[in-house]
PDB file of C-alpha atoms in Angstrom:
ATOM      1  CA  MET A   1      10.263 -22.939  -2.386  1.00  0.00           C
ATOM      2  CA  GLU A   2       7.063 -24.748  -2.227  1.00  0.00           C
ATOM      3  CA  PRO A   3       3.850 -23.079  -3.783  1.00  0.00           C
ATOM      4  CA  THR A   4       2.293 -22.929  -0.305  1.00  0.00           C
ATOM      5  CA  ALA A   5       5.386 -21.215   1.178  1.00  0.00           C
ATOM      6  CA  THR A   6       5.422 -18.723  -1.625  1.00  0.00           C
ATOM      7  CA  ILE A   7       1.780 -17.745  -1.112  1.00  0.00           C
ATOM      8  CA  VAL A   8       2.434 -17.262   2.670  1.00  0.00           C
ATOM      9  CA  SER A   9       5.522 -15.295   1.781  1.00  0.00           C
ATOM     10  CA  MET A  10       3.718 -13.040  -0.671  1.00  0.00           C
ATOM     11  CA  GLN A  11       0.841 -12.520   1.877  1.00  0.00           C
ATOM     12  CA  ALA A  12       3.393 -11.336   4.577  1.00  0.00           C
ATOM     13  CA  ILE A  13       4.930  -8.884   2.007  1.00  0.00           C
ATOM     14  CA  GLN A  14       1.459  -7.561   1.110  1.00  0.00           C
ATOM     15  CA  LYS A  15       0.685  -7.011   4.823  1.00  0.00           C
ATOM     16  CA  THR A  16       3.911  -5.309   5.520  1.00  0.00           C
ATOM     17  CA  LEU A  17       3.671  -3.115   2.408  1.00  0.00           C
ATOM     18  CA  GLY A  18       0.127  -2.130   3.393  1.00  0.00           C
ATOM     19  CA  SER A  19       1.316  -1.142   6.938  1.00  0.00           C
ATOM     20  CA  ARG A  20       4.136   0.845   5.416  1.00  0.00           C
ATOM     21  CA  ILE A  21       1.571   2.729   3.229  1.00  0.00           C
ATOM     22  CA  ARG A  22      -0.649   3.317   6.177  1.00  0.00           C
ATOM     23  CA  GLU A  23       2.241   4.584   8.206  1.00  0.00           C
ATOM     24  CA  LEU A  24       3.297   7.135   5.505  1.00  0.00           C
ATOM     25  CA  ARG A  25      -0.350   8.188   5.000  1.00  0.00           C
ATOM     26  CA  THR A  26      -1.009   8.826   8.764  1.00  0.00           C
ATOM     27  CA  LYS A  27       2.376  10.801   9.006  1.00  0.00           C
ATOM     28  CA  ARG A  28       0.791  13.284   6.453  1.00  0.00           C
ATOM     29  CA  GLU A  29      -2.277  13.327   8.664  1.00  0.00           C
ATOM     30  CA  TRP A  30      -4.565  12.066   5.841  1.00  0.00           C
ATOM     31  CA  SER A  31      -7.533   9.923   6.522  1.00  0.00           C
ATOM     32  CA  GLN A  32      -7.758   6.749   4.577  1.00  0.00           C
ATOM     33  CA  GLU A  33     -10.641   8.228   2.621  1.00  0.00           C
ATOM     34  CA  GLU A  34      -8.842  11.509   1.843  1.00  0.00           C
ATOM     35  CA  PHE A  35      -5.726   9.549   0.666  1.00  0.00           C
ATOM     36  CA  ALA A  36      -7.974   7.222  -1.473  1.00  0.00           C
ATOM     37  CA  ASP A  37      -9.541  10.237  -3.155  1.00  0.00           C
ATOM     38  CA  HIS A  38      -6.190  11.861  -3.659  1.00  0.00           C
ATOM     39  CA  CYS A  39      -4.888   8.603  -5.475  1.00  0.00           C
ATOM     40  CA  ASP A  40      -8.240   8.298  -7.319  1.00  0.00           C
ATOM     41  CA  ILE A  41      -8.782   4.739  -5.679  1.00  0.00           C
ATOM     42  CA  HIS A  42     -11.994   3.642  -4.111  1.00  0.00           C
ATOM     43  CA  ARG A  43     -11.846   3.880  -0.362  1.00  0.00           C
ATOM     44  CA  SER A  44     -12.649   0.197   0.203  1.00  0.00           C
ATOM     45  CA  HIS A  45      -9.864  -0.794  -2.161  1.00  0.00           C
ATOM     46  CA  MET A  46      -7.437   1.545  -0.182  1.00  0.00           C
ATOM     47  CA  GLY A  47      -8.560  -0.347   2.919  1.00  0.00           C
ATOM     48  CA  GLU A  48      -7.808  -3.690   1.291  1.00  0.00           C
ATOM     49  CA  ILE A  49      -4.328  -2.447   0.307  1.00  0.00           C
ATOM     50  CA  GLU A  50      -3.485  -1.121   3.764  1.00  0.00           C
ATOM     51  CA  ARG A  51      -4.674  -4.408   5.283  1.00  0.00           C
ATOM     52  CA  GLY A  52      -2.576  -6.401   2.809  1.00  0.00           C
ATOM     53  CA  GLU A  53      -5.592  -8.102   1.551  1.00  0.00           C
ATOM     54  CA  THR A  54      -5.031  -7.402  -2.193  1.00  0.00           C
ATOM     55  CA  ASN A  55      -2.216  -7.661  -4.697  1.00  0.00           C
ATOM     56  CA  LEU A  56      -1.284  -4.365  -5.973  1.00  0.00           C
ATOM     57  CA  THR A  57      -0.705  -3.589  -9.753  1.00  0.00           C
ATOM     58  CA  LEU A  58       2.385  -1.614 -10.605  1.00  0.00           C
ATOM     59  CA  SER A  59       0.269   1.304 -11.754  1.00  0.00           C
ATOM     60  CA  THR A  60      -1.566   1.452  -8.558  1.00  0.00           C
ATOM     61  CA  LEU A  61       1.680   1.172  -6.636  1.00  0.00           C
ATOM     62  CA  LEU A  62       3.325   4.005  -8.712  1.00  0.00           C
ATOM     63  CA  VAL A  63       0.297   6.358  -8.062  1.00  0.00           C
ATOM     64  CA  ILE A  64       0.563   5.551  -4.217  1.00  0.00           C
ATOM     65  CA  SER A  65       4.223   6.180  -4.029  1.00  0.00           C
ATOM     66  CA  GLN A  66       3.945   9.372  -6.040  1.00  0.00           C
ATOM     67  CA  LYS A  67       1.190  10.757  -3.823  1.00  0.00           C
ATOM     68  CA  LEU A  68       3.206   9.840  -0.710  1.00  0.00           C
ATOM     69  CA  GLU A  69       6.360  11.540  -2.523  1.00  0.00           C
ATOM     70  CA  THR A  70       8.472   8.473  -2.205  1.00  0.00           C
ATOM     71  CA  THR A  71       9.715   5.777  -4.526  1.00  0.00           C
ATOM     72  CA  ILE A  72       8.438   2.289  -5.033  1.00  0.00           C
ATOM     73  CA  SER A  73      11.807   1.008  -3.931  1.00  0.00           C
ATOM     74  CA  ALA A  74      11.538   3.016  -0.633  1.00  0.00           C
ATOM     75  CA  LEU A  75       8.160   1.375  -0.001  1.00  0.00           C
ATOM     76  CA  PHE A  76       9.675  -1.993  -0.209  1.00  0.00           C
ATOM     77  CA  ARG A  77      12.910  -1.209   1.679  1.00  0.00           C
ATOM     78  CA  GLY A  78      13.484  -3.843   4.345  1.00  0.00           C
ATOM     79  CA  ILE A  79      10.432  -5.879   3.512  1.00  0.00           C
ATOM     80  CA  ALA A  80      11.801  -8.736   1.380  1.00  0.00           C
TER      81      ALA A  80
END
């Protein structure tokens, strides 16, 4: 795969993952700010995560999955 195609593919995965996180958060009826506080993540960073604008670290992904009471693999299910 060409480097440009890899970048585009990663951006699509980030956007889809962010949408999944937003979906699970809203099912719990948490505002983005409440969820960010719950995860100890700055609210602007949570916005970037949900919009797929940032590359998550494993530790951040683990915290988010734990607070959503799911697994990291469940967050990625069907994405890639």
